[in-house]
Amino acid sequence: MTPKIVSRLKSIAEAKKSISTKWKTTLSQPSALVLAAGLGLSALMPFAVTNSQPASANQKTQLISQGGKKVEITLVSYAVTKAAYEKIIPQFVAKWKREKGQDVVIKQSYGGSGSQTRAVIDGLEADVVALALALDTKKIEKAGLIQPGWEREAPNNSIVTRSVVAIETREGNPKKIQNWSDLAKPGIKVITANPKTSGGARWNFLALWGAIAKNGGNEAQALDYITKVYRNVPVLPKDAREASDAFYKKGQGDVLLNYENEVILAAQQGKTSPSYVVPQVNISIDGPVAVVDKVVDKRGSRAVSEAFVKFLFTPEAQREFAKVGFRPVNSGVAKEVEKKYPKVSKLYNVQSLGGWDTIQKKFFDDGAIFDKIQSGRR
């Protein structure tokens, strides 16, 4: 049996034990007549199918969703996705009601991806997590809340949003910054957060590294380039929000490294002027989504949670992500909106850099490349 089936069967066993205990203490009550009339205990329990053979996609063990006229789940995501989910969720709720005849309430929690990850590990009961990078989802997996193999549970390896790194400049681009190479020039002040504490800053760091390593250069050249760039970084805020405040509110720096979708959304909301460039060599900022197995099995919310995750990959949902600046992962929607985004000639991803475990050890662990760069700045 797969780990997920074992987990669900344990949940069922615990629930049966609980109901059995309650039954013994409530036998004299009218509700107990249900069993007296011949209705077995199994009819009151979530139903599971067991098989000694590996389950196929259509035979997966499923717990019945929360019964009754209403089901409730919680989505935990990172801040910038809020504008999209506020449009997507009502569409899913209407679809579920139309098809299942059941009302869905989706509670939402937004914040920095790292902070949201810690909150879930510390007890925030999320049925679904949609975070800024797979490294955060992996942390929840390692905490025992998500079963291994979650990447294969949804389309597109569970990557539901995509973006790239943009170089945001002062209005009118007075320093004439056009590409990665300009960030290493003397006198250019670059604002980016600390990659030791910020997921967004990790993407920025990898984009800078790949500007050389994924464009014909070797690792020694990449290290030399990125060291020069970080010499031009006057401050290292703890997260992307503080970095944006340093650039906009405090007037620090000539450029801000930012998600392309953040720049687009901020401009739509009138918070900034859309003065930015998207370098032709860039990293695919992939945002994953996953069902939190331990929570959905405990709450009996797996069916609706998995359906919600699946809905996020539909054209309807992907169009909402596109409206707030994300590059769609649905190929049809991507074609519909392709003129909205500057073309990237060389797009690479974290897998081409060895995957998150390798990246963390190589670049961001204590004593790794970023720490060495920082010690050279002092």
Coordinates of C-alpha atoms in Angstrom, one line a residue:
M1 CA 0.0 0.0 0.0
T2 CA 1.1 3.5 -0.7
P3 CA 2.0 5.9 2.2
K4 CA -1.2 7.9 1.5
I5 CA -3.4 4.8 1.7
V6 CA -1.7 3.8 5.0
S7 CA -2.2 7.4 6.3
R8 CA -5.9 7.4 5.4
L9 CA -6.5 3.9 6.9
K10 CA -5.0 5.1 10.2
S11 CA -7.3 8.1 10.1
I12 CA -10.3 5.8 9.6
A13 CA -9.2 3.4 12.4
E14 CA -8.9 6.4 14.8
A15 CA -12.3 7.7 13.8
K16 CA -13.9 4.3 14.3
K17 CA -12.4 4.0 17.7
S18 CA -13.8 7.4 18.6
I19 CA -17.3 6.6 17.4
S20 CA -17.2 3.2 19.2
T21 CA -16.4 5.0 22.5
K22 CA -19.1 7.5 22.0
W23 CA -21.6 4.7 21.1
K24 CA -21.0 2.9 24.4
T25 CA -21.9 6.1 26.3
T26 CA -24.9 7.1 24.2
L27 CA -26.7 3.7 23.7
S28 CA -29.8 4.9 25.5
Q29 CA -30.2 7.9 23.3
P30 CA -32.6 7.9 20.4
S31 CA -29.8 8.3 17.9
A32 CA -28.5 4.9 18.8
L33 CA -31.6 3.4 17.2
V34 CA -29.8 3.8 13.9
L35 CA -27.5 0.9 14.8
A36 CA -30.3 -1.0 16.5
A37 CA -32.3 -0.9 13.3
G38 CA -29.4 -2.8 11.6
L39 CA -27.3 0.0 10.1
G40 CA -23.7 -1.1 10.6
L41 CA -20.9 1.1 12.0
S42 CA -19.2 1.2 8.6
A43 CA -22.1 3.0 7.0
L44 CA -21.4 5.9 9.3
M45 CA -17.7 6.1 8.4
P46 CA -15.8 7.6 5.5
F47 CA -15.5 4.8 2.9
A48 CA -12.1 3.5 1.8
V49 CA -11.1 0.8 -0.7
T50 CA -8.1 -1.3 0.1
N51 CA -6.2 -3.4 -2.4
S52 CA -3.0 -5.4 -2.1
Q53 CA -2.1 -4.2 -5.6
P54 CA -0.9 -0.6 -6.3
A55 CA -3.9 1.7 -6.9
S56 CA -4.4 3.2 -10.3
A57 CA -5.3 6.9 -10.8
N58 CA -9.0 6.0 -10.8
Q59 CA -8.8 3.6 -7.9
K60 CA -7.1 5.8 -5.3
T61 CA -8.4 5.5 -1.9
Q62 CA -10.7 8.5 -1.3
L63 CA -12.3 9.6 1.9
I64 CA -15.8 11.0 1.4
S65 CA -15.8 14.8 1.7
Q66 CA -17.3 16.5 4.7
G67 CA -21.0 15.6 4.7
G68 CA -23.9 17.9 4.8
K69 CA -24.8 21.0 2.9
K70 CA -21.6 22.8 3.5
V71 CA -17.9 22.0 3.3
E72 CA -15.1 24.2 4.5
I73 CA -11.4 24.2 3.5
T74 CA -8.5 26.6 4.1
L75 CA -6.1 27.9 1.4
V76 CA -2.7 29.2 2.6
S77 CA -0.8 31.2 0.0
Y78 CA 1.7 34.0 -0.5
A79 CA 0.6 37.6 -0.5
V80 CA 0.8 38.5 -4.2
T81 CA -1.6 35.7 -5.3
K82 CA -4.5 37.2 -3.3
A83 CA -5.8 39.3 -6.2
A84 CA -6.1 36.2 -8.4
Y85 CA -7.6 33.9 -5.8
E86 CA -10.3 36.4 -5.0
K87 CA -11.5 35.9 -8.6
I88 CA -10.8 32.2 -8.9
I89 CA -12.5 31.0 -5.6
P90 CA -16.0 32.2 -6.4
Q91 CA -15.8 30.4 -9.8
F92 CA -14.8 27.2 -8.1
V93 CA -17.5 27.6 -5.4
A94 CA -20.2 28.0 -8.1
K95 CA -18.9 25.0 -10.1
W96 CA -18.9 22.7 -7.0
K97 CA -22.4 23.8 -6.1
R98 CA -23.6 23.3 -9.6
E99 CA -22.1 19.8 -9.9
K100 CA -22.3 18.5 -6.3
G101 CA -25.1 20.5 -4.9
Q102 CA -22.9 21.4 -1.9
D103 CA -21.8 24.8 -0.6
V104 CA -18.1 25.4 -0.2
V105 CA -16.5 27.9 2.1
I106 CA -12.8 28.5 1.3
K107 CA -11.0 30.4 4.1
Q108 CA -7.8 32.2 2.9
S109 CA -4.6 33.2 4.5
Y110 CA -1.9 35.3 2.8
G111 CA 1.6 36.4 3.7
G112 CA 5.2 35.9 3.0
S113 CA 5.8 32.4 1.6
G114 CA 8.4 31.6 4.3
S115 CA 6.2 32.9 7.1
Q116 CA 3.2 30.9 5.8
T117 CA 5.3 27.8 5.6
R118 CA 6.3 28.1 9.3
A119 CA 2.7 28.8 10.3
V120 CA 1.5 25.6 8.6
I121 CA 4.3 23.6 10.2
D122 CA 3.4 25.2 13.6
G123 CA -0.3 24.3 13.4
L124 CA -2.2 26.4 10.9
E125 CA -4.5 23.8 9.4
A126 CA -4.2 24.4 5.7
D127 CA -6.1 22.0 3.4
V128 CA -4.2 23.5 0.4
V129 CA -0.9 25.3 0.2
A130 CA 0.2 27.5 -2.8
L131 CA 3.6 28.8 -2.0
A132 CA 6.3 30.8 -3.8
L133 CA 8.8 28.0 -4.3
A134 CA 8.9 24.3 -4.0
L135 CA 11.5 24.5 -1.3
D136 CA 8.8 25.8 1.1
T137 CA 6.4 23.0 0.2
K138 CA 9.3 20.5 0.7
K139 CA 9.7 21.8 4.3
I140 CA 6.0 21.0 5.0
E141 CA 6.6 17.6 3.5
K142 CA 9.6 17.0 5.8
A143 CA 7.4 18.0 8.7
G144 CA 5.2 15.0 7.9
L145 CA 2.1 17.0 6.8
I146 CA 2.4 16.3 3.0
Q147 CA 3.2 12.8 1.6
P148 CA 6.2 12.5 -0.7
G149 CA 5.2 12.5 -4.4
W150 CA 2.9 15.5 -4.1
E151 CA 4.5 17.0 -7.3
R152 CA 2.8 14.2 -9.3
E153 CA -0.6 14.8 -7.8
A154 CA -1.6 17.7 -10.1
P155 CA -0.9 18.8 -13.7
N156 CA 2.3 20.4 -14.8
N157 CA 4.3 18.8 -11.9
S158 CA 2.0 20.8 -9.6
I159 CA 3.5 24.2 -10.8
V160 CA 0.4 26.4 -11.0
T161 CA 2.0 29.9 -11.4
R162 CA 5.0 31.1 -13.4
S163 CA 6.9 34.3 -13.5
V164 CA 10.4 35.7 -14.3
V165 CA 12.7 38.2 -12.6
A166 CA 12.4 41.8 -13.8
I167 CA 14.8 44.6 -13.3
E168 CA 12.7 47.5 -12.1
T169 CA 14.2 51.0 -12.6
R170 CA 13.4 54.5 -11.6
E171 CA 10.9 56.1 -13.8
G172 CA 12.4 56.8 -17.2
N173 CA 15.4 54.5 -16.5
P174 CA 17.8 57.4 -15.9
K175 CA 20.8 55.0 -15.5
K176 CA 20.0 53.3 -18.8
I177 CA 20.0 49.8 -17.3
Q178 CA 19.1 47.3 -19.9
N179 CA 20.5 43.9 -18.9
W180 CA 22.1 41.8 -16.2
S181 CA 25.6 43.0 -17.0
D182 CA 24.7 46.6 -16.1
L183 CA 24.1 45.6 -12.5
A184 CA 27.8 44.9 -11.9
K185 CA 28.9 48.4 -13.1
P186 CA 30.4 50.7 -10.5
G187 CA 28.0 53.2 -9.1
I188 CA 24.8 51.2 -9.8
K189 CA 22.9 50.5 -6.5
V190 CA 20.8 47.3 -6.6
I191 CA 18.0 46.5 -4.1
T192 CA 17.3 42.9 -3.4
A193 CA 16.4 41.1 -0.2
N194 CA 18.6 38.6 1.7
P195 CA 18.4 35.1 0.1
K196 CA 19.1 33.6 3.5
T197 CA 15.7 34.8 4.8
S198 CA 13.7 35.5 1.6
G199 CA 12.3 33.1 -1.0
G200 CA 12.0 35.9 -3.5
A201 CA 15.6 36.8 -3.0
R202 CA 16.6 33.2 -3.7
W203 CA 15.0 33.5 -7.1
N204 CA 16.9 36.8 -7.7
F205 CA 20.2 35.2 -6.7
L206 CA 19.6 32.3 -9.1
A207 CA 18.7 34.6 -11.9
L208 CA 22.0 36.5 -11.4
W209 CA 24.0 33.3 -11.3
G210 CA 22.3 31.9 -14.4
A211 CA 22.8 35.2 -16.3
I212 CA 26.4 33.9 -16.6
A213 CA 26.3 30.1 -15.9
K214 CA 23.3 29.6 -18.2
N215 CA 24.6 31.9 -20.9
G216 CA 27.9 30.4 -22.0
G217 CA 29.9 31.2 -18.9
N218 CA 31.5 28.9 -16.3
E219 CA 31.0 28.9 -12.6
A220 CA 34.1 30.9 -11.8
Q221 CA 32.8 33.7 -14.1
A222 CA 29.4 33.4 -12.5
L223 CA 30.9 33.8 -9.1
D224 CA 33.0 36.8 -10.1
Y225 CA 29.9 38.5 -11.7
I226 CA 27.5 37.9 -8.8
T227 CA 30.2 39.0 -6.3
K228 CA 30.4 42.4 -8.1
V229 CA 26.6 42.7 -8.1
Y230 CA 26.3 42.2 -4.4
R231 CA 29.0 44.8 -3.8
N232 CA 26.5 47.2 -5.4
V233 CA 23.8 46.1 -2.9
P234 CA 23.7 48.8 -0.2
V235 CA 21.2 47.0 2.2
L236 CA 19.8 43.4 2.5
P237 CA 16.2 43.6 3.7
K238 CA 14.8 40.4 5.3
D239 CA 12.1 39.9 2.7
A240 CA 10.7 41.1 -0.7
R241 CA 8.2 43.5 0.9
E242 CA 10.9 45.3 2.9
A243 CA 13.0 45.5 -0.3
S244 CA 10.2 47.1 -2.2
D245 CA 9.7 49.6 0.7
A246 CA 13.4 50.4 0.6
F247 CA 13.2 51.2 -3.1
Y248 CA 9.9 53.0 -3.3
K249 CA 9.3 54.5 0.1
K250 CA 12.9 55.2 1.2
G251 CA 14.2 56.0 -2.3
Q252 CA 17.1 53.7 -2.0
G253 CA 18.8 52.2 -5.0
D254 CA 18.7 52.6 -8.8
V255 CA 17.1 49.2 -9.5
L256 CA 14.9 46.7 -7.7
L257 CA 15.0 43.0 -8.5
N258 CA 11.4 41.9 -8.5
Y259 CA 9.0 39.3 -9.8
E260 CA 7.6 40.4 -13.1
N261 CA 4.1 39.7 -11.9
E262 CA 4.6 41.9 -8.8
V263 CA 5.7 44.8 -11.1
I264 CA 2.6 44.4 -13.3
L265 CA 0.2 44.1 -10.4
A266 CA 1.6 47.1 -8.6
A267 CA 1.3 49.2 -11.8
Q268 CA -2.3 48.1 -12.3
Q269 CA -3.0 49.2 -8.7
G270 CA -1.4 52.6 -9.4
K271 CA 1.4 52.0 -6.8
T272 CA 4.3 52.2 -9.2
S273 CA 5.1 53.3 -12.7
P274 CA 5.8 50.2 -14.9
S275 CA 9.4 51.1 -15.8
Y276 CA 11.2 47.8 -16.0
V277 CA 13.1 45.4 -18.3
V278 CA 12.9 41.6 -18.5
P279 CA 16.4 40.2 -19.4
Q280 CA 16.4 37.6 -22.2
V281 CA 18.2 35.1 -20.1
N282 CA 16.0 34.4 -17.1
I283 CA 14.8 31.8 -14.6
S284 CA 11.3 30.4 -14.5
I285 CA 9.9 31.3 -11.1
D286 CA 7.7 28.3 -10.5
G287 CA 5.0 28.4 -7.8
P288 CA 3.7 25.0 -6.7
V289 CA 0.3 24.0 -5.2
A290 CA -0.3 20.9 -2.9
V291 CA -2.9 19.3 -0.8
V292 CA -1.9 19.0 2.8
D293 CA -2.5 15.2 3.3
K294 CA -2.5 15.1 7.1
V295 CA -5.1 17.9 7.4
V296 CA -7.5 16.8 4.6
D297 CA -7.5 13.2 6.0
K298 CA -8.2 14.5 9.5
R299 CA -11.0 16.8 8.3
G300 CA -12.4 14.6 5.6
S301 CA -11.9 17.4 3.0
R302 CA -9.8 15.5 0.5
A303 CA -12.3 15.4 -2.3
V304 CA -13.1 19.1 -2.4
S305 CA -9.4 20.1 -1.8
E306 CA -8.2 18.0 -4.7
A307 CA -11.0 19.3 -6.9
F308 CA -10.0 22.9 -6.1
V309 CA -6.3 22.2 -6.9
K310 CA -7.3 20.7 -10.2
F311 CA -9.5 23.7 -11.0
L312 CA -6.5 26.0 -10.6
F313 CA -5.1 24.6 -13.9
T314 CA -8.2 25.2 -15.9
P315 CA -8.3 28.0 -18.5
E316 CA -10.8 29.9 -16.3
A317 CA -8.4 30.0 -13.4
Q318 CA -5.3 30.5 -15.5
R319 CA -6.8 33.6 -17.1
E320 CA -7.3 35.1 -13.6
F321 CA -3.6 34.5 -12.8
A322 CA -2.6 36.1 -16.1
K323 CA -4.7 39.2 -15.4
V324 CA -2.6 39.9 -12.3
G325 CA 0.7 39.4 -14.1
F326 CA 1.6 35.7 -13.9
R327 CA 2.7 33.8 -17.0
P328 CA 0.1 31.1 -17.5
V329 CA 1.1 27.4 -17.3
N330 CA -1.9 26.4 -19.4
S331 CA -0.6 26.4 -23.0
G332 CA -3.9 27.6 -24.5
V333 CA -4.1 30.6 -22.2
A334 CA -0.4 31.3 -22.6
K335 CA -1.0 31.7 -26.3
E336 CA -4.0 34.0 -25.7
V337 CA -1.9 36.4 -23.7
E338 CA 1.6 36.0 -25.1
K339 CA 1.8 39.5 -26.4
K340 CA 1.4 40.8 -22.9
Y341 CA 4.8 39.6 -21.8
P342 CA 8.3 40.3 -23.2
K343 CA 9.8 37.2 -24.8
V344 CA 12.6 35.4 -23.0
S345 CA 15.0 33.6 -25.3
K346 CA 16.7 31.5 -22.6
L347 CA 14.5 30.3 -19.8
Y348 CA 15.9 27.8 -17.3
N349 CA 14.5 26.3 -14.1
V350 CA 15.7 25.0 -10.8
Q351 CA 16.0 21.5 -12.1
S352 CA 18.7 22.6 -14.5
L353 CA 20.6 23.9 -11.5
G354 CA 20.3 20.6 -9.6
G355 CA 17.0 21.0 -7.8
W356 CA 16.2 22.8 -4.5
D357 CA 18.2 20.5 -2.2
T358 CA 21.3 20.9 -4.2
I359 CA 20.7 24.7 -4.6
Q360 CA 20.2 25.2 -0.9
K361 CA 23.4 23.3 0.0
K362 CA 25.5 25.0 -2.7
F363 CA 24.3 28.6 -2.3
F364 CA 22.4 29.3 0.8
D365 CA 23.4 27.0 3.7
D366 CA 25.7 28.4 6.3
G367 CA 29.2 28.7 4.8
A368 CA 28.0 28.2 1.3
I369 CA 28.5 30.5 -1.7
F370 CA 26.3 33.4 -0.6
D371 CA 28.0 33.5 2.8
K372 CA 31.4 33.6 1.1
I373 CA 30.3 36.5 -1.1
Q374 CA 29.1 38.3 2.0
S375 CA 32.3 37.8 3.9
G376 CA 34.1 39.3 0.9
R377 CA 32.0 42.4 1.2
R378 CA 33.0 43.0 4.8

